[in-house]
CSV table of C-alpha atoms in Angstrom, one decimal:
chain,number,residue,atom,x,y,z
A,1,UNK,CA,-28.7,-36.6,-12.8
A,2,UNK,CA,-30.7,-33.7,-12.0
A,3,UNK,CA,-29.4,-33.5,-8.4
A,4,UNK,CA,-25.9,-33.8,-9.8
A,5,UNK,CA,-26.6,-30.3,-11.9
A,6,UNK,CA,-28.2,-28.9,-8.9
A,7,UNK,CA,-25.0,-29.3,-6.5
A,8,UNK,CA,-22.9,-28.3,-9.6
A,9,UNK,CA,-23.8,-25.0,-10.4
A,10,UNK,CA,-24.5,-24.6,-6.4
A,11,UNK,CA,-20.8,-25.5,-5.9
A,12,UNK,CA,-19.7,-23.2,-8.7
A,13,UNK,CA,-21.7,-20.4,-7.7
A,14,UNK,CA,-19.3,-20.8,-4.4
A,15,UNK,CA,-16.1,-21.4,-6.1
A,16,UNK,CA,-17.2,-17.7,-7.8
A,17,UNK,CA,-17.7,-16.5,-4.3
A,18,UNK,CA,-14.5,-17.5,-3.5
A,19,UNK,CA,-12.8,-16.5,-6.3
A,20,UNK,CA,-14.0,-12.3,-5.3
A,21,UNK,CA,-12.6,-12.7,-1.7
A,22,UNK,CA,-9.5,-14.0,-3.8
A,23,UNK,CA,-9.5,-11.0,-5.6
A,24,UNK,CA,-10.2,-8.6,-2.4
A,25,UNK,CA,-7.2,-10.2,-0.9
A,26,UNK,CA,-5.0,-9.8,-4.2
A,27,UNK,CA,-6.3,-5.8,-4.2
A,28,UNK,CA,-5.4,-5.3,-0.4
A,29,UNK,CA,-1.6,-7.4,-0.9
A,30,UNK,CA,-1.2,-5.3,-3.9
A,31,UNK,CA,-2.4,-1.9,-1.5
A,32,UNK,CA,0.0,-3.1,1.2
A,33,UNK,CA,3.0,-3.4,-1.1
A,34,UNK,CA,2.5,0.0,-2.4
A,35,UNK,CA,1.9,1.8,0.7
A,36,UNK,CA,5.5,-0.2,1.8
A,37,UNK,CA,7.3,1.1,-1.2
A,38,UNK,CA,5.8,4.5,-0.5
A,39,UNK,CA,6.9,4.9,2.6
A,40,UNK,CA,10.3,4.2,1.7
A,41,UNK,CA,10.4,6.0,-1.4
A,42,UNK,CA,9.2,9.4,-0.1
A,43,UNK,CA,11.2,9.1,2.8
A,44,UNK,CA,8.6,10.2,4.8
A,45,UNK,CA,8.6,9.1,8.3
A,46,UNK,CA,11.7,8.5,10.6
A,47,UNK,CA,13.6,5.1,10.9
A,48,UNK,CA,12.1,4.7,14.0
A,49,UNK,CA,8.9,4.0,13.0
A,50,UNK,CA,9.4,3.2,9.0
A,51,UNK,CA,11.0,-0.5,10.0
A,52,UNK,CA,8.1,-1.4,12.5
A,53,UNK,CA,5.5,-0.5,10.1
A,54,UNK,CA,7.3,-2.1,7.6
A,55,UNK,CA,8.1,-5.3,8.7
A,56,UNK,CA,4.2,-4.9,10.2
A,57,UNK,CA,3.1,-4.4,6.7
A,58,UNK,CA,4.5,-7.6,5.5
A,59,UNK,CA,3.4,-9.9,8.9
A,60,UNK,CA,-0.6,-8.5,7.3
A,61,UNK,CA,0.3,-9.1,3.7
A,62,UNK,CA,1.7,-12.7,4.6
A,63,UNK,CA,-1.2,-13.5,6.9
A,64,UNK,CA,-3.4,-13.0,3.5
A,65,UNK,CA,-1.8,-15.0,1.6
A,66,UNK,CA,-1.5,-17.9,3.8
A,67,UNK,CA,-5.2,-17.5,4.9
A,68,UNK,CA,-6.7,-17.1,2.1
A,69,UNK,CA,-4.5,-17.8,-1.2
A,70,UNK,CA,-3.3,-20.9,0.6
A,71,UNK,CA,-6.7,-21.9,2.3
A,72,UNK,CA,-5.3,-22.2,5.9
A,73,UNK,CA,-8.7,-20.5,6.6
A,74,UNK,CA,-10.7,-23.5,5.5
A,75,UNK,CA,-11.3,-26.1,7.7
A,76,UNK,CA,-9.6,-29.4,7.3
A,77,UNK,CA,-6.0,-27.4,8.0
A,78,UNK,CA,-5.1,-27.7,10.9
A,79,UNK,CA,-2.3,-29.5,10.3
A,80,UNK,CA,-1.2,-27.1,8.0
A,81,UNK,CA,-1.5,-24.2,10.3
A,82,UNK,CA,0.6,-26.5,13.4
A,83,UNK,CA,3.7,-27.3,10.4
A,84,UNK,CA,3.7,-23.7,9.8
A,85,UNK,CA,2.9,-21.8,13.3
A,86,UNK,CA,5.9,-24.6,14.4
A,87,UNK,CA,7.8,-22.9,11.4
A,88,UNK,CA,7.4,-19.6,12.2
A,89,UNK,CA,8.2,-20.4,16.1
A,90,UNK,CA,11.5,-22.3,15.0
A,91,UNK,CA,12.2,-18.9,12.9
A,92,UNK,CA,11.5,-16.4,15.3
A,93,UNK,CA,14.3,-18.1,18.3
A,94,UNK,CA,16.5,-18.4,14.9
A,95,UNK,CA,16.9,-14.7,14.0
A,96,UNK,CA,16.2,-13.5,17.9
A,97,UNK,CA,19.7,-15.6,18.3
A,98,UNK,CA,21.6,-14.6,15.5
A,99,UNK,CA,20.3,-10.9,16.2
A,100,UNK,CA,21.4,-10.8,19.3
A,101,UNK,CA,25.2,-12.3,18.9
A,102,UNK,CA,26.1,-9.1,17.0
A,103,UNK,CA,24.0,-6.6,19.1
A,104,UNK,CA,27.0,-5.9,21.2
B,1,UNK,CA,-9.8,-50.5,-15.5
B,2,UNK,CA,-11.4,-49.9,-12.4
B,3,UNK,CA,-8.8,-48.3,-11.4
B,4,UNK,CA,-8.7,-46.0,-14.3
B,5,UNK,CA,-12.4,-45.1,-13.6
B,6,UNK,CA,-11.6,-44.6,-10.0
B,7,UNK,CA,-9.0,-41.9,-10.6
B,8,UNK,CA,-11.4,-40.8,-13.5
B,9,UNK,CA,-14.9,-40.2,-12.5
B,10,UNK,CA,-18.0,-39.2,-14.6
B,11,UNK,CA,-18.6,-36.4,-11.9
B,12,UNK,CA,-15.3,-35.0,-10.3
B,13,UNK,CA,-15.5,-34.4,-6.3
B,14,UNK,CA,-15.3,-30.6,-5.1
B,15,UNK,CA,-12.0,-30.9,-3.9
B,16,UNK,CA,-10.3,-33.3,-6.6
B,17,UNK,CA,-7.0,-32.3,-4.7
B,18,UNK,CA,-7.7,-34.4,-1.9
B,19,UNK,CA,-10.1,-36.6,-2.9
B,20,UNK,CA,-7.7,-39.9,-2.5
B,21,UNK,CA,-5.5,-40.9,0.0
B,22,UNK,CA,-2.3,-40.2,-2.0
B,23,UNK,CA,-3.7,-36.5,-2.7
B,24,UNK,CA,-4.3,-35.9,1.2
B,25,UNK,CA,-0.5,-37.5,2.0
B,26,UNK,CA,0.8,-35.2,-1.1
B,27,UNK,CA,-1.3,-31.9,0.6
B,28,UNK,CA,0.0,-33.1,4.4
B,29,UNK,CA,3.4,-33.5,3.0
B,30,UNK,CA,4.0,-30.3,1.4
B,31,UNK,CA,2.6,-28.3,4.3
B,32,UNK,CA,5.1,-30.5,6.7
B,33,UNK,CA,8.0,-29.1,3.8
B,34,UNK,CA,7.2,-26.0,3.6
B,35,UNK,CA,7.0,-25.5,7.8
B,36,UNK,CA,11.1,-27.0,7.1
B,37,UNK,CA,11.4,-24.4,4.3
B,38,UNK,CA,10.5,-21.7,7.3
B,39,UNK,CA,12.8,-22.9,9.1
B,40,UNK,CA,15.5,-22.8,6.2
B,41,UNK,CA,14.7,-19.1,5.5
B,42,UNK,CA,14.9,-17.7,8.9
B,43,UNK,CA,18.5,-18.9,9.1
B,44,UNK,CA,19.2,-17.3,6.3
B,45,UNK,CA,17.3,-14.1,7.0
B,46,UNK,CA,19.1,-13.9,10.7
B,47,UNK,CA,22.5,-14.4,9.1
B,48,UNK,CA,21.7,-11.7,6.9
B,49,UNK,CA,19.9,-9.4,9.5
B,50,UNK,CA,23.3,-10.1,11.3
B,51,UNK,CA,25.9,-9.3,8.6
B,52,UNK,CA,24.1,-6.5,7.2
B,53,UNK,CA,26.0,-3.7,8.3
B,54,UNK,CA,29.3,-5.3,7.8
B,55,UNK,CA,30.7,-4.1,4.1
B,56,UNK,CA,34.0,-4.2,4.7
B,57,UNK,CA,34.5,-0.6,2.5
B,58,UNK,CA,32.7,-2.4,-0.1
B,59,UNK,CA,29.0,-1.2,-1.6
B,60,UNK,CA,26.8,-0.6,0.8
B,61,UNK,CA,22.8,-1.8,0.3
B,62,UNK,CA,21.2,1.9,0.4
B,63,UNK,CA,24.4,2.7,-2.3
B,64,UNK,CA,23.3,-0.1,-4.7
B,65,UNK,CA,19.3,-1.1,-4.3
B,66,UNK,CA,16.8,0.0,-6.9
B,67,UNK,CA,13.8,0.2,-5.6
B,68,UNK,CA,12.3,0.3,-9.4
B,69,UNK,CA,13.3,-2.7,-10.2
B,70,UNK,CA,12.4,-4.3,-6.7
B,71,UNK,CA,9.1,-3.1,-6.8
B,72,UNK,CA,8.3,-4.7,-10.7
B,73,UNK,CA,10.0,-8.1,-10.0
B,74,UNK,CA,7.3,-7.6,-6.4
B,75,UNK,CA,4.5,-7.0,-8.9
B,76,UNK,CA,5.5,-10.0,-11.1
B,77,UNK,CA,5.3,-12.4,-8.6
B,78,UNK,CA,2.2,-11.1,-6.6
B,79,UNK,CA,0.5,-11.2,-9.9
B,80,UNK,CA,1.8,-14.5,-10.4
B,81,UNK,CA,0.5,-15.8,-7.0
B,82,UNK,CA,-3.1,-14.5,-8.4
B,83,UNK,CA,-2.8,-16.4,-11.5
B,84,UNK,CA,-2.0,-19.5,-9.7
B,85,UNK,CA,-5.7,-19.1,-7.4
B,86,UNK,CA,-6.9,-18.4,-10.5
B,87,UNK,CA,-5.6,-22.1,-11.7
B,88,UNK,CA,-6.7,-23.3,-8.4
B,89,UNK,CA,-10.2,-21.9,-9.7
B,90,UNK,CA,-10.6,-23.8,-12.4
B,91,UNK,CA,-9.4,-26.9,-11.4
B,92,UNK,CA,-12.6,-27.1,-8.8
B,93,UNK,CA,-15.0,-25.7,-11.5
B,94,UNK,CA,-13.1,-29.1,-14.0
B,95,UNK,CA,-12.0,-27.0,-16.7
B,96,UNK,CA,-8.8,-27.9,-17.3
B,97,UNK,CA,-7.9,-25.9,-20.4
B,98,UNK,CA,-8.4,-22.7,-18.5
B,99,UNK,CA,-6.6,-23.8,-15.8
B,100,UNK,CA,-3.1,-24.7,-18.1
B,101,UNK,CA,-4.0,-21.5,-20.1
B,102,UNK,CA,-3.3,-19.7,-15.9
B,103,UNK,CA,-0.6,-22.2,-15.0
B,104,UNK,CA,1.1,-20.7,-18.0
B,105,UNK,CA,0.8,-16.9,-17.8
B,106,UNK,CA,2.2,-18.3,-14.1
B,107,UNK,CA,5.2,-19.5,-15.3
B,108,UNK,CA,5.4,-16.5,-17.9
B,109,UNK,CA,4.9,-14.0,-14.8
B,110,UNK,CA,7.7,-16.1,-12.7
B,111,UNK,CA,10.3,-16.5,-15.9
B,112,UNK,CA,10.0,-12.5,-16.5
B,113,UNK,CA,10.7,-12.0,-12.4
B,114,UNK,CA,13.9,-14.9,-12.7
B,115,UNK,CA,15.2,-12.5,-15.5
B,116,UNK,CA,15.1,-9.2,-13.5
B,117,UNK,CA,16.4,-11.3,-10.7
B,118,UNK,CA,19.4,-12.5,-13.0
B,119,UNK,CA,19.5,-9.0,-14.8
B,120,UNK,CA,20.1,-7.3,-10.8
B,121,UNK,CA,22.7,-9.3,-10.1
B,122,UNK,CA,24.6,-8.8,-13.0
B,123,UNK,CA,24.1,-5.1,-12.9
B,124,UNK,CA,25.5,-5.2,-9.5
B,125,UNK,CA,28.5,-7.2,-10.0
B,126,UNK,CA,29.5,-5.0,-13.7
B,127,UNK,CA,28.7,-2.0,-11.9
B,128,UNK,CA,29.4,-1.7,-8.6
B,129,UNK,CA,31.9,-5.0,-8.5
B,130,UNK,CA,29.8,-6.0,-5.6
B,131,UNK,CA,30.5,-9.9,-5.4
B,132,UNK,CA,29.6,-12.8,-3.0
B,133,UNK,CA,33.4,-11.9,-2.1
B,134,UNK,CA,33.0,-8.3,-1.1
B,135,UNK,CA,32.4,-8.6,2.0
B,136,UNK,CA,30.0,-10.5,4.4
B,137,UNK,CA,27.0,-8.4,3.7
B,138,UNK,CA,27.8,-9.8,0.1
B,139,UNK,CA,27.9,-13.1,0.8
B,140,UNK,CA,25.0,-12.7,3.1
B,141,UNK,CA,22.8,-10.9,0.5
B,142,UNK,CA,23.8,-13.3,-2.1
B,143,UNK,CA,22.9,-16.5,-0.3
B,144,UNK,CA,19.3,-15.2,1.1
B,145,UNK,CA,18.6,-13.6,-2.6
B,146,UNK,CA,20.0,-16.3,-4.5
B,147,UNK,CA,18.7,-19.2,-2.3
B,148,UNK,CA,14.5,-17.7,-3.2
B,149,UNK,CA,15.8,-16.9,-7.1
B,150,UNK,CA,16.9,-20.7,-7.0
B,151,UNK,CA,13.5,-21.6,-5.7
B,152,UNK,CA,11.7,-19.6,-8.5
B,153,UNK,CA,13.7,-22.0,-10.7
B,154,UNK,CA,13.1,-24.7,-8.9
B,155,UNK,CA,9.4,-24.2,-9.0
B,156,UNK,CA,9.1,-22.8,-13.1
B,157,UNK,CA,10.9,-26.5,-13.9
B,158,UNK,CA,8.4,-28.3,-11.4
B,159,UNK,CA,5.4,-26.4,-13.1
B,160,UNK,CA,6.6,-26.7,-16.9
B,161,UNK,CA,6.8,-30.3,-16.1
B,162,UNK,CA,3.4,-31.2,-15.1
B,163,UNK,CA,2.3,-28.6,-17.2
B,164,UNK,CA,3.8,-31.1,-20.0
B,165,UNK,CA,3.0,-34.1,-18.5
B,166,UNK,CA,-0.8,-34.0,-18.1
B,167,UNK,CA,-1.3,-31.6,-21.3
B,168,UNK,CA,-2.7,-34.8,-22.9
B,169,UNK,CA,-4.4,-36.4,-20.1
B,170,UNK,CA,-6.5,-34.1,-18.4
B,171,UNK,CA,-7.9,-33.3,-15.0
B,172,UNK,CA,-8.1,-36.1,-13.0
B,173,UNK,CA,-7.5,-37.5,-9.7
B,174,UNK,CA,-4.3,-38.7,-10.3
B,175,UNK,CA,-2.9,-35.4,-11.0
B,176,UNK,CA,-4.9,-33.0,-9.3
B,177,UNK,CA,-2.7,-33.0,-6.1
B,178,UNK,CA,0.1,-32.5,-8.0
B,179,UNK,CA,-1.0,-28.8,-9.7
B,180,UNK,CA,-2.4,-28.1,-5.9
B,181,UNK,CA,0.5,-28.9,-4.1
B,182,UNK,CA,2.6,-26.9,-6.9
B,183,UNK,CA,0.7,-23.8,-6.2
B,184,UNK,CA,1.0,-23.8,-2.7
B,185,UNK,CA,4.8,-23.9,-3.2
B,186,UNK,CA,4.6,-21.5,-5.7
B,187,UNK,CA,2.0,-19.3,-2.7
B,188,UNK,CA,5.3,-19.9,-0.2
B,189,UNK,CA,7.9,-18.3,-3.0
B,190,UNK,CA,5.8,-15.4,-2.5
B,191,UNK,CA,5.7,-15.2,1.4
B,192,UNK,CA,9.5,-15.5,1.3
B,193,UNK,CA,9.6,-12.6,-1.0
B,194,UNK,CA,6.9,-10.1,1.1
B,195,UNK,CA,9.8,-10.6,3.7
B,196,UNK,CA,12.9,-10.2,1.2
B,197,UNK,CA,11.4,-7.1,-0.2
B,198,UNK,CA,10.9,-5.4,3.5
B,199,UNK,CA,13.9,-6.9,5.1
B,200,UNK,CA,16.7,-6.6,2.9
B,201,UNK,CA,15.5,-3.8,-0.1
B,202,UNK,CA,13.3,-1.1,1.6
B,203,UNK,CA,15.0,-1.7,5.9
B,204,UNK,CA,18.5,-1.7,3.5
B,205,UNK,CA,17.7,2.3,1.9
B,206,UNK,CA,15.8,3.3,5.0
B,207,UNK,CA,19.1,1.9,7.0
C-alpha cells in the first residue's frame, strides 16, 4: 500500500512536470499566432518574404502541437508519427499537383 | 463481475487510455484516421490554393477578410486545445470531476468559435453577397472553411456525448480511450486551423 502512495505522488509529481511543458508550448503557439497576425496586420514586410515566414510560422506551431499536445514525442508513437508523416507526404504531392496545373 | 473489476481497478494504471487492448486499437485507429483526414484536407487546401485568385468580378478575399474576427475565433480554439491537455491532465492524475469541469469549458470554448464561424459567413453572404455561387474562389473557400466548421460540430456532438454518457459512471478503463481519443481529434481541428488561418485569411490580405 505504501509503495502504491509512493509511485502515486511520484507519477503525479511528473504529470505536473508535464503539465508546465504543456503550458510553455501553449505560451510559444499563442506567441507564434500573434507574431503571424502581426506581420500581416502592420503590413510590414514585402510579400515575398511575409508568405514564407508565414506558412513557416504555422509548420513550428503545428510541430508543437503534435509533439507535445498530442504526445507524438513520447515513446510508444511510432505508429502515430508513420500515419501522419504518410499524411503529410500524401498532402504535400496533393497541393504540389493542383499548384502546379494552374501555374501556367 | 470480474470483468467489471477488470475495467475498474482499486489503483488506475498511468496511462488508463491504453491500458487494454480495445484502448490501444481505439489510440492506433484514430491516429490511422486522422493520417486519412490529412490526406482529406490537403485536397481541399490545393483546390483552394488553386482557385484562389479566380473571383470571377465577385469579392475578392483581401476585400472581405477580417482579421479581428479571424484572430478571436484563432484564440478560441487554441485555448480550447489547452483545455483539452488540461482534461488529459486529470484523467492520468484520476480525478474525473476536474477533468468534465475542462472537457466542458472545451466544448464552451469550441461552441463560442462555431458561432463566429456561423456569424462570418452570414456577414459575408448579407454583405458582400459573396456565395458558394460567386465564383470558384467561393466555392473553394466555402468547402475548405465549411468542411473544418463541420468538423468543430462534429467533434462538440462527439464530446457532449461522452461527456453525458460517463457523467454517472466515472473514470474507468472502459471509457478512458474514448475522452483520449476525443482530444486528439479535437488536437487535429486545431492543426487544420494553424493552416486555414495562414493559408486562406492572412496569404488572402497579404495577396
Amino acid at each position: 500500500m505504501t509503495d502504491n502512495t509512493n509511485i502515486n505522488s511520484f507519477q503525479k509529481q511528473k504529470n505536473k512536470e508535464e503539465m508546465k511543458k504543456q503550458l510553455i508550448t501553449f505560451a510559444l503557439m499563442i506567441g507564434f499566432t500573434i507574431i503571424a497576425f502581426a506581420i500581416v496586420a502592420t503590413e510590414a514586410m514585402d510579400k515575398m518574404f511575409a508568405i514564407p515566414l508565414l506558412l513557416i510560422l504555422a509548420v513550428v506551431q503545428v510541430a508543437f502541437q503534435f509533439y507535445y499536445f498530442m504526445h507524438m514525442k513520447d515513446k510508444g508513437h511510432e505508429f502515430p508519427s508513420m500515419m501522419i508523416y504518410g499524411g503529410i507526404w500524401a498532402a504535400i504531392l496533393t497541393v504540389a499537383a493542383l499548384v502546379a496545373i494552374v501555374w501556367w | 463481475m470480474s470483468h467489471d473489476h477488470s475495467l475498474n481497478p482499486e489503483t488506475m494504471p498511468q496511462e488508463p487510455e491504453k491500458a487494454t487492448l480495445e484502448g490501444k486499437n481505439k489510440f492506433l485507429g484514430l491516429w490511422f484516421f486522422l493520417g486519412g483526414e490529412t490526406v482529406l484536407f490537403a485536397s481541399l487546401f490545393g483546390t483552394f490554393l488553386a482557385l484562389r485568385n479566380s473571383t470571377a468580378d465577385g469579392p475578392a478575399g483581401e476585400e472581405i477578410f477580417g482579421l479581428e474576427l479571424v484572430f478571436l475565433m484563432t484564440m478560441l480554439l487554441l485555448t480550447s486545445s489547452l483545455t483539452s491537455v488540461y482534461a488529459m491532465y486529470h484523467m492520468k492524475n484520476n480525478d474525473f470531476k476536474k477533468m468534465q469541469l475542462w472537457l466542458g469549458i472545451t466544448a464552451f470554448l469550441g461552441i463560442g468559435f462555431l458561432a463566429c464561424e456561423i456569424y462570418e459567413f452570414y456577414h459575408y453572404i448579407h454583405e458582400y453577397h459573396f456565395t458558394f455561387r460567386s465564383s470558384a474562389f467561393g466555392s473553394a473557400f466555402y468547402t475548405l472553411v465549411g468542411f473544418h466548421g463541420g468538423h468543430v460540430a462534429f467533434g462538440l456532438s462527439w464530446l457532449i456525448a461522452i461527456m453525458v454518457r460517463n457523467a454517472k459512471r466515472g473514470l474507468n478503463l472502459y471509457n478512458a480511450p474514448k475522452y483520449y481519443t476525443f482530444s486528439l481529434y479535437w488536437h487535429f481541428i486545431d492543426v487544420v486551423w494553424v493552416f486555414i488561418f495562414t493559408v486562406v485569411y492572412l496569404m488572402g490580405k497579404v495577396g
